[in-house]
Amino acid sequence: MSVTEGKFENKAERKLSKEQERLKKVKDAQKVKDRIISVFIGFFAIAWLFPIVWTFYSSLRPYKEIRAGGVLSFPKVLNFDNYTSAISRMELPTYFFNTALITLPAVFLILLLGSLMAFVVTRYSFRANVALLLLFTAGNLLPPQLVFIPVFKMYLALGDLVGDRRFLYDSPLGVILIHVAFQMGFATFVLSSYMKTIPKEISESALVDGASVFTHFFRVMLPLLRPPLASLGVLMTTWIYNDFFWALVLMSTDSKRPITSALGRLTGEFVTDYNLLAAGAMIAALPTMVVFFVLRKQFVSGLTLGATKG
Amino acid sequence: MKSSTTLDPVLQKLPKAKRRRSFSKRDRLTLGIFIGIPTFLHVALVWFPAAATIYLSFTYWTGIHIGDIQWAGLANYENIFFNTPIFWDALRVNVVWLIWFGAIATPLGILLAYQIDREIRGSKFYQAAYYLPVVLSLAVIGVIWNFLLRPDGLVNGLLGLEISEAVSFFGDDRYNIWVILTMASWRHIGYIMLLYLAGLKAVDASLREAASIDGATEWQSFRKVVFPTMKPVNVIVIVITIIESLRAFDLIYIIYGSSGGLPILGVLVFQNIAGEGASMKGAAYAVILFLLSIVPIIAYLRAQFKEDMK
């Protein structure tokens, strides 16, 4: 009895170990392959970063040195002088302030109005809900050039109406409103897909408790929306910070423009001192890079909230 | 949470019709404001101007008095199709752009995502490296690449060319489109990689493992196992590839300004709707741009709203 059993076990074990051996071979082959792929991808990753690193390196050198010895000359001076003079000569603080003046209110309004819209569309069953959601999502995808001419004329006309031509045109308010109108579509879409995953019972219990619509939104739903709002907020901030189309066409006074639009003009103005410009560009890139490294998780999930539904 | 658990049995006992209460006057007002403000803003600044541009593309208008608008029929379109050879040049550049993105940049992004997803060594770093260009503003990207490609930049320095005989990468028609496409891909590949990576995270890892144990090659397991389960992300990646290729504007504008060293639709629209060259031909250009991107927009909406439509 015990002999036959032992034999049987042995056979099974051998079979098992054979299987394990085969698996191990597959895994080992995979490991070698992975190592090669890793080296390959790593090589390209460094190539990917190279333009940024090179610009940073150049921004630490005075332009004079490059004029004298060429780009490949060995650096004699490496310091942050270009940075301090970029900040003062390019008036970067002014442009940063302009950017904040546009970006912060725009992001706040996009999140508030987008979540209001998503709330009504997902929590109350009106007949027009799907149509409204479709309208908002599709509107977000229209090319900005398609709406520019009438928006421009409307801004001027409204300005005349209130007696101040620069009420919307050439004012931060006008740029904020167009960003809000466009990006609200995206925010609504993303937030509504998130809200669909929140159990209906939570809303129902609020309604049974006799909560008003106002309380239902601000006390019950809004606190639950914190994760997607954080992600969307990070994503929208980078988008609006980086946009320059609207600031370019809806503003005419240079000193009012945000930093990214201003950089285009500064490129022409400081073409004689390119290393100073590099320092300016690095400073302009700093906020988005910091956001990316500190809040990468939020950034990535914000981007993919819209991409992978639910 | 507490209230929902205590109320659940009560809720279940209530007949469905009674659960939906009628709204009080105040609630109706709140709901009206919640939907009203976002909808008004969105329609007034996105849909109404879009419709107005479509109408204006069939008119002659100097853009000053509304009374001066004259019906032009298809004249603006005829002008573009038959008397503006640069339109066809621009369209060709857009098509080359689309083919490059579709055949090279997007597949490379997907390939990167697929490899990085296996958590090969250093995958966190690679992810960050490839994604970094995406968070940079195009204005900054313009400065960065100029550093490599200027007459006294790194590439000409490495080629050993003096400024007088340097290759003009942006000015020379033989190179400029490929240089621009390289710059655009630098951003696009990281963007696609990230979107795809997020989708891959949702694919059950054991599926891939099972396929590889069964002796499937990499390519087989990607094509037969991973790709089919990624359908929603695939749609988004295709839509983004097409829309970005058709609407390319910022990068060209940053390098050439509104003069347009490389003809492309986005810049043609810009030249004709903003500044001194503004005319209703610009509106017609914008409509053409819109019509070209309508197919991917509809594909996207269909993919996103499939369940809601039922």
PDB file of C-alpha atoms in Angstrom, chain A residues 22-23 26 30 33-35 37-38 41-42 44-45 48-52 54-55 58 63 71-72 113 116-117 119-120 124-126 130 132-143 145-151 153-155 177-178 180-182 184 189 196 201 204-205 207-209 211-214 217-218 238 242 244-245 248-249 260 263-264 267 274-275 277-278 281-282 284-285 288-289 292-293 296 299-300 303-304 306-309, chain B residues 3-4 7-8 11 19-21 23 26-27 30-31 34-35 37-39 41-50 52-53 56 61 63 112 115-116 118 120-121 124-126 128-133 135-140 143-148 150 152-154 157-158 185-186 189 191 194-195 198-199 212-213 218 233 236 247 249-250 253-254 266 269-270 273-274 279-280 282-283 286-287 289-290 293 297 300-301 304-305 307-309:
ATOM      1  CA  ARG A  22       9.680  24.355 -18.249  1.00  0.00           C
ATOM      2  CA  LEU A  23       8.142  27.356 -16.508  1.00  0.00           C
ATOM      3  CA  VAL A  26      10.261  30.398 -19.951  1.00  0.00           C
ATOM      4  CA  GLN A  30      11.823  36.336 -20.356  1.00  0.00           C
ATOM      5  CA  LYS A  33      14.735  39.534 -22.866  1.00  0.00           C
ATOM      6  CA  ASP A  34      13.476  42.035 -20.314  1.00  0.00           C
ATOM      7  CA  ARG A  35      17.012  43.053 -19.469  1.00  0.00           C
ATOM      8  CA  ILE A  37      14.573  45.686 -23.607  1.00  0.00           C
ATOM      9  CA  SER A  38      15.243  47.620 -20.433  1.00  0.00           C
ATOM     10  CA  ILE A  41      14.357  51.726 -23.522  1.00  0.00           C
ATOM     11  CA  GLY A  42      16.761  53.255 -21.032  1.00  0.00           C
ATOM     12  CA  PHE A  44      16.125  56.154 -25.511  1.00  0.00           C
ATOM     13  CA  ALA A  45      14.890  57.617 -22.227  1.00  0.00           C
ATOM     14  CA  TRP A  48      14.505  61.814 -24.602  1.00  0.00           C
ATOM     15  CA  LEU A  49      15.701  63.904 -21.702  1.00  0.00           C
ATOM     16  CA  PHE A  50      18.751  65.182 -23.514  1.00  0.00           C
ATOM     17  CA  PRO A  51      17.225  68.320 -25.131  1.00  0.00           C
ATOM     18  CA  ILE A  52      15.980  69.503 -21.722  1.00  0.00           C
ATOM     19  CA  TRP A  54      21.235  70.454 -22.726  1.00  0.00           C
ATOM     20  CA  THR A  55      19.093  73.585 -22.467  1.00  0.00           C
ATOM     21  CA  SER A  58      23.414  76.001 -21.609  1.00  0.00           C
ATOM     22  CA  TYR A  63      26.391  83.482 -24.095  1.00  0.00           C
ATOM     23  CA  VAL A  71      28.816  75.265 -28.329  1.00  0.00           C
ATOM     24  CA  LEU A  72      31.212  72.439 -27.702  1.00  0.00           C
ATOM     25  CA  LEU A 113     -19.564  74.441 -12.737  1.00  0.00           C
ATOM     26  CA  LEU A 116     -22.746  71.111 -10.674  1.00  0.00           C
ATOM     27  CA  MET A 117     -23.565  70.006 -14.190  1.00  0.00           C
ATOM     28  CA  PHE A 119     -24.344  66.308 -10.370  1.00  0.00           C
ATOM     29  CA  VAL A 120     -27.672  67.230 -11.940  1.00  0.00           C
ATOM     30  CA  TYR A 124     -31.727  63.520 -11.240  1.00  0.00           C
ATOM     31  CA  SER A 125     -33.473  61.763 -14.059  1.00  0.00           C
ATOM     32  CA  PHE A 126     -34.503  64.452 -16.467  1.00  0.00           C
ATOM     33  CA  VAL A 130     -27.986  62.509 -21.977  1.00  0.00           C
ATOM     34  CA  LEU A 132     -26.896  67.827 -22.277  1.00  0.00           C
ATOM     35  CA  LEU A 133     -23.963  65.582 -21.468  1.00  0.00           C
ATOM     36  CA  LEU A 134     -23.458  64.919 -25.178  1.00  0.00           C
ATOM     37  CA  LEU A 135     -23.617  68.648 -25.923  1.00  0.00           C
ATOM     38  CA  PHE A 136     -20.936  69.402 -23.343  1.00  0.00           C
ATOM     39  CA  THR A 137     -18.634  66.573 -24.358  1.00  0.00           C
ATOM     40  CA  ALA A 138     -18.910  67.353 -28.074  1.00  0.00           C
ATOM     41  CA  GLY A 139     -18.414  71.086 -27.460  1.00  0.00           C
ATOM     42  CA  ASN A 140     -15.113  70.355 -25.769  1.00  0.00           C
ATOM     43  CA  LEU A 141     -13.884  68.692 -28.962  1.00  0.00           C
ATOM     44  CA  LEU A 142     -14.637  71.563 -31.361  1.00  0.00           C
ATOM     45  CA  PRO A 143     -11.562  73.322 -32.755  1.00  0.00           C
ATOM     46  CA  GLN A 145     -10.482  78.339 -34.361  1.00  0.00           C
ATOM     47  CA  LEU A 146     -14.096  77.566 -35.221  1.00  0.00           C
ATOM     48  CA  VAL A 147     -15.438  79.790 -32.453  1.00  0.00           C
ATOM     49  CA  PHE A 148     -12.869  82.568 -32.494  1.00  0.00           C
ATOM     50  CA  ILE A 149     -14.361  85.172 -34.889  1.00  0.00           C
ATOM     51  CA  PRO A 150     -17.799  85.449 -33.219  1.00  0.00           C
ATOM     52  CA  VAL A 151     -16.328  85.302 -29.706  1.00  0.00           C
ATOM     53  CA  LYS A 153     -16.848  90.253 -32.001  1.00  0.00           C
ATOM     54  CA  MET A 154     -19.091  89.444 -29.038  1.00  0.00           C
ATOM     55  CA  TYR A 155     -16.401  90.469 -26.570  1.00  0.00           C
ATOM     56  CA  LEU A 177     -14.501  82.762 -19.557  1.00  0.00           C
ATOM     57  CA  ILE A 178     -13.488  81.082 -22.813  1.00  0.00           C
ATOM     58  CA  VAL A 180     -14.217  77.817 -18.584  1.00  0.00           C
ATOM     59  CA  ALA A 181     -16.716  77.459 -21.441  1.00  0.00           C
ATOM     60  CA  PHE A 182     -14.499  74.975 -23.275  1.00  0.00           C
ATOM     61  CA  MET A 184     -16.215  72.637 -18.512  1.00  0.00           C
ATOM     62  CA  PHE A 189     -17.832  64.366 -18.735  1.00  0.00           C
ATOM     63  CA  LYS A 196     -22.082  57.101 -11.817  1.00  0.00           C
ATOM     64  CA  GLU A 201     -28.365  54.907  -2.008  1.00  0.00           C
ATOM     65  CA  GLU A 204     -31.579  58.496  -1.742  1.00  0.00           C
ATOM     66  CA  SER A 205     -30.908  58.593   1.966  1.00  0.00           C
ATOM     67  CA  LEU A 207     -33.446  62.859  -0.042  1.00  0.00           C
ATOM     68  CA  VAL A 208     -35.387  60.846   2.537  1.00  0.00           C
ATOM     69  CA  ASP A 209     -33.739  62.914   5.245  1.00  0.00           C
ATOM     70  CA  ALA A 211     -32.171  67.502   2.303  1.00  0.00           C
ATOM     71  CA  SER A 212     -32.638  70.280  -0.226  1.00  0.00           C
ATOM     72  CA  VAL A 213     -30.918  70.050  -3.607  1.00  0.00           C
ATOM     73  CA  PHE A 214     -28.413  72.590  -2.336  1.00  0.00           C
ATOM     74  CA  PHE A 217     -24.817  68.760  -3.541  1.00  0.00           C
ATOM     75  CA  PHE A 218     -22.624  70.717  -1.153  1.00  0.00           C
ATOM     76  CA  THR A 238      -1.250  72.509 -16.501  1.00  0.00           C
ATOM     77  CA  ASN A 242       0.490  75.978 -21.061  1.00  0.00           C
ATOM     78  CA  PHE A 244      -1.228  80.240 -25.513  1.00  0.00           C
ATOM     79  CA  PHE A 245      -3.774  80.368 -28.324  1.00  0.00           C
ATOM     80  CA  LEU A 248      -2.557  85.327 -28.014  1.00  0.00           C
ATOM     81  CA  VAL A 249      -5.742  86.156 -29.911  1.00  0.00           C
ATOM     82  CA  THR A 260       3.789  81.185 -22.025  1.00  0.00           C
ATOM     83  CA  LEU A 263       7.802  83.759 -24.038  1.00  0.00           C
ATOM     84  CA  GLY A 264       7.020  83.792 -27.759  1.00  0.00           C
ATOM     85  CA  THR A 267      12.164  84.848 -28.089  1.00  0.00           C
ATOM     86  CA  TYR A 274      20.062  82.981 -26.310  1.00  0.00           C
ATOM     87  CA  ASN A 275      21.347  81.606 -23.038  1.00  0.00           C
ATOM     88  CA  LEU A 277      16.303  83.024 -23.058  1.00  0.00           C
ATOM     89  CA  ALA A 278      17.091  79.437 -22.043  1.00  0.00           C
ATOM     90  CA  ALA A 281      12.284  79.101 -20.605  1.00  0.00           C
ATOM     91  CA  MET A 282      13.514  76.925 -17.726  1.00  0.00           C
ATOM     92  CA  ALA A 284       8.630  79.200 -17.236  1.00  0.00           C
ATOM     93  CA  ALA A 285       8.729  75.399 -17.294  1.00  0.00           C
ATOM     94  CA  THR A 288       4.568  72.486 -14.529  1.00  0.00           C
ATOM     95  CA  MET A 289       7.631  70.361 -13.841  1.00  0.00           C
ATOM     96  CA  PHE A 292       4.452  66.839 -12.530  1.00  0.00           C
ATOM     97  CA  PHE A 293       6.992  65.513 -10.062  1.00  0.00           C
ATOM     98  CA  ARG A 296       2.288  62.891 -10.713  1.00  0.00           C
ATOM     99  CA  PHE A 299      -1.840  64.249 -13.035  1.00  0.00           C
ATOM    100  CA  VAL A 300      -1.826  60.802 -14.552  1.00  0.00           C
ATOM    101  CA  LEU A 303      -5.616  62.419 -17.792  1.00  0.00           C
ATOM    102  CA  THR A 304      -6.872  58.876 -17.766  1.00  0.00           C
ATOM    103  CA  GLY A 306     -11.441  60.875 -19.278  1.00  0.00           C
ATOM    104  CA  ALA A 307      -9.750  58.213 -21.304  1.00  0.00           C
ATOM    105  CA  THR A 308     -10.868  55.097 -19.495  1.00  0.00           C
ATOM    106  CA  LYS A 309     -14.415  55.494 -18.447  1.00  0.00           C
TER     107      LYS A 309
ATOM    108  CA  SER B   3     -27.964  57.095   7.982  1.00  0.00           C
ATOM    109  CA  SER B   4     -27.919  55.039   4.806  1.00  0.00           C
ATOM    110  CA  LEU B   7     -32.692  53.905   6.188  1.00  0.00           C
ATOM    111  CA  ASP B   8     -32.104  51.113   3.731  1.00  0.00           C
ATOM    112  CA  LEU B  11     -36.338  52.696   1.416  1.00  0.00           C
ATOM    113  CA  ARG B  19     -39.501  57.445  -3.491  1.00  0.00           C
ATOM    114  CA  ARG B  20     -39.258  60.143  -6.143  1.00  0.00           C
ATOM    115  CA  ARG B  21     -40.681  63.202  -4.475  1.00  0.00           C
ATOM    116  CA  PHE B  23     -39.417  69.267  -5.967  1.00  0.00           C
ATOM    117  CA  ARG B  26     -36.666  76.415  -3.879  1.00  0.00           C
ATOM    118  CA  ASP B  27     -35.231  73.137  -5.133  1.00  0.00           C
ATOM    119  CA  THR B  30     -31.557  75.638  -7.312  1.00  0.00           C
ATOM    120  CA  LEU B  31     -31.633  72.993 -10.018  1.00  0.00           C
ATOM    121  CA  PHE B  34     -27.130  74.519 -11.290  1.00  0.00           C
ATOM    122  CA  ILE B  35     -27.832  73.620 -14.917  1.00  0.00           C
ATOM    123  CA  ILE B  37     -25.252  78.883 -15.592  1.00  0.00           C
ATOM    124  CA  PRO B  38     -22.947  76.221 -17.064  1.00  0.00           C
ATOM    125  CA  THR B  39     -25.263  75.571 -20.009  1.00  0.00           C
ATOM    126  CA  LEU B  41     -21.900  79.851 -20.683  1.00  0.00           C
ATOM    127  CA  HIS B  42     -21.137  76.799 -22.765  1.00  0.00           C
ATOM    128  CA  VAL B  43     -23.755  77.478 -25.422  1.00  0.00           C
ATOM    129  CA  ALA B  44     -23.016  81.208 -25.601  1.00  0.00           C
ATOM    130  CA  LEU B  45     -19.254  80.839 -25.954  1.00  0.00           C
ATOM    131  CA  VAL B  46     -18.938  77.521 -27.799  1.00  0.00           C
ATOM    132  CA  TRP B  47     -22.022  76.383 -29.725  1.00  0.00           C
ATOM    133  CA  PHE B  48     -23.459  79.735 -30.714  1.00  0.00           C
ATOM    134  CA  PRO B  49     -20.120  81.056 -32.047  1.00  0.00           C
ATOM    135  CA  ALA B  50     -19.511  77.751 -33.838  1.00  0.00           C
ATOM    136  CA  ALA B  52     -22.218  81.714 -36.351  1.00  0.00           C
ATOM    137  CA  THR B  53     -18.858  80.875 -37.937  1.00  0.00           C
ATOM    138  CA  LEU B  56     -20.356  83.566 -41.763  1.00  0.00           C
ATOM    139  CA  TRP B  61     -18.079  90.611 -44.171  1.00  0.00           C
ATOM    140  CA  GLY B  63     -16.241  92.385 -39.580  1.00  0.00           C
ATOM    141  CA  LEU B 112       6.761  51.716 -25.054  1.00  0.00           C
ATOM    142  CA  GLN B 115       7.137  47.143 -22.481  1.00  0.00           C
ATOM    143  CA  ILE B 116       7.106  49.522 -19.533  1.00  0.00           C
ATOM    144  CA  ARG B 118       5.816  44.680 -17.515  1.00  0.00           C
ATOM    145  CA  ILE B 120      11.035  46.024 -16.251  1.00  0.00           C
ATOM    146  CA  ARG B 121      13.866  47.493 -14.248  1.00  0.00           C
ATOM    147  CA  LYS B 124       9.236  54.354 -13.052  1.00  0.00           C
ATOM    148  CA  PHE B 125      12.126  56.437 -14.331  1.00  0.00           C
ATOM    149  CA  TYR B 126      11.376  55.647 -17.968  1.00  0.00           C
ATOM    150  CA  ALA B 128       8.773  59.977 -16.113  1.00  0.00           C
ATOM    151  CA  ALA B 129      11.427  60.572 -18.777  1.00  0.00           C
ATOM    152  CA  TYR B 130       9.123  59.920 -21.703  1.00  0.00           C
ATOM    153  CA  TYR B 131       6.293  61.841 -20.184  1.00  0.00           C
ATOM    154  CA  LEU B 132       8.197  64.973 -19.192  1.00  0.00           C
ATOM    155  CA  PRO B 133       7.938  66.720 -22.600  1.00  0.00           C
ATOM    156  CA  VAL B 135       3.903  68.803 -19.420  1.00  0.00           C
ATOM    157  CA  LEU B 136       6.070  71.453 -21.034  1.00  0.00           C
ATOM    158  CA  SER B 137       4.478  74.397 -22.779  1.00  0.00           C
ATOM    159  CA  LEU B 138       5.055  74.494 -26.532  1.00  0.00           C
ATOM    160  CA  ALA B 139       6.652  77.888 -26.101  1.00  0.00           C
ATOM    161  CA  VAL B 140       9.273  76.235 -23.899  1.00  0.00           C
ATOM    162  CA  VAL B 143      13.233  77.374 -27.115  1.00  0.00           C
ATOM    163  CA  ILE B 144      14.612  73.958 -26.165  1.00  0.00           C
ATOM    164  CA  TRP B 145      14.778  72.634 -29.732  1.00  0.00           C
ATOM    165  CA  ASN B 146      16.124  75.880 -31.033  1.00  0.00           C
ATOM    166  CA  PHE B 147      19.070  75.236 -28.771  1.00  0.00           C
ATOM    167  CA  LEU B 148      19.896  72.087 -30.646  1.00  0.00           C
ATOM    168  CA  ARG B 150      20.076  76.879 -34.427  1.00  0.00           C
ATOM    169  CA  ASP B 152      25.214  78.014 -33.890  1.00  0.00           C
ATOM    170  CA  GLY B 153      23.433  75.228 -31.988  1.00  0.00           C
ATOM    171  CA  LEU B 154      24.584  71.796 -30.909  1.00  0.00           C
ATOM    172  CA  GLY B 157      28.401  72.291 -33.840  1.00  0.00           C
ATOM    173  CA  LEU B 158      28.671  68.500 -33.904  1.00  0.00           C
ATOM    174  CA  SER B 185       6.623  63.201 -31.822  1.00  0.00           C
ATOM    175  CA  TRP B 186       8.825  63.987 -28.854  1.00  0.00           C
ATOM    176  CA  ILE B 189       4.840  59.518 -28.012  1.00  0.00           C
ATOM    177  CA  TYR B 191       1.236  61.234 -24.316  1.00  0.00           C
ATOM    178  CA  LEU B 194       0.705  57.321 -20.741  1.00  0.00           C
ATOM    179  CA  LEU B 195      -2.832  56.833 -22.035  1.00  0.00           C
ATOM    180  CA  ALA B 198      -3.322  53.441 -17.908  1.00  0.00           C
ATOM    181  CA  GLY B 199      -5.410  51.159 -20.085  1.00  0.00           C
ATOM    182  CA  SER B 212       3.344  33.508 -22.363  1.00  0.00           C
ATOM    183  CA  ILE B 213       3.305  30.210 -20.427  1.00  0.00           C
ATOM    184  CA  GLU B 218       5.196  38.624 -27.535  1.00  0.00           C
ATOM    185  CA  VAL B 233      -8.375  53.109 -25.154  1.00  0.00           C
ATOM    186  CA  ILE B 236      -9.211  57.336 -27.826  1.00  0.00           C
ATOM    187  CA  ARG B 247      -5.104  70.776 -35.674  1.00  0.00           C
ATOM    188  CA  PHE B 249      -0.777  74.811 -34.777  1.00  0.00           C
ATOM    189  CA  ASP B 250       1.094  75.831 -31.634  1.00  0.00           C
ATOM    190  CA  TYR B 253       3.407  79.170 -34.697  1.00  0.00           C
ATOM    191  CA  ILE B 254       6.064  79.196 -31.999  1.00  0.00           C
ATOM    192  CA  GLY B 266      -3.998  75.400 -38.335  1.00  0.00           C
ATOM    193  CA  VAL B 269      -6.863  79.427 -40.312  1.00  0.00           C
ATOM    194  CA  PHE B 270      -5.045  81.603 -37.820  1.00  0.00           C
ATOM    195  CA  ILE B 273      -9.167  84.872 -38.725  1.00  0.00           C
ATOM    196  CA  ALA B 274      -6.866  86.984 -36.561  1.00  0.00           C
ATOM    197  CA  SER B 279     -11.889  87.815 -43.573  1.00  0.00           C
ATOM    198  CA  MET B 280     -14.735  85.383 -43.895  1.00  0.00           C
ATOM    199  CA  GLY B 282     -10.940  82.499 -42.501  1.00  0.00           C
ATOM    200  CA  ALA B 283     -14.360  81.330 -41.332  1.00  0.00           C
ATOM    201  CA  ALA B 286     -12.191  77.047 -39.817  1.00  0.00           C
ATOM    202  CA  VAL B 287     -15.243  75.144 -41.085  1.00  0.00           C
ATOM    203  CA  LEU B 289     -10.847  72.207 -40.274  1.00  0.00           C
ATOM    204  CA  PHE B 290     -13.967  71.312 -38.326  1.00  0.00           C
ATOM    205  CA  SER B 293     -12.169  66.374 -37.616  1.00  0.00           C
ATOM    206  CA  ILE B 297     -15.224  63.334 -32.975  1.00  0.00           C
ATOM    207  CA  TYR B 300     -15.206  59.219 -29.921  1.00  0.00           C
ATOM    208  CA  LEU B 301     -18.700  60.215 -28.817  1.00  0.00           C
ATOM    209  CA  GLN B 304     -18.187  57.009 -24.899  1.00  0.00           C
ATOM    210  CA  PHE B 305     -21.963  57.164 -25.020  1.00  0.00           C
ATOM    211  CA  GLU B 307     -24.505  52.612 -23.035  1.00  0.00           C
ATOM    212  CA  ASP B 308     -26.355  55.873 -22.560  1.00  0.00           C
ATOM    213  CA  MET B 309     -27.817  55.726 -26.044  1.00  0.00           C
TER     214      MET B 309
END
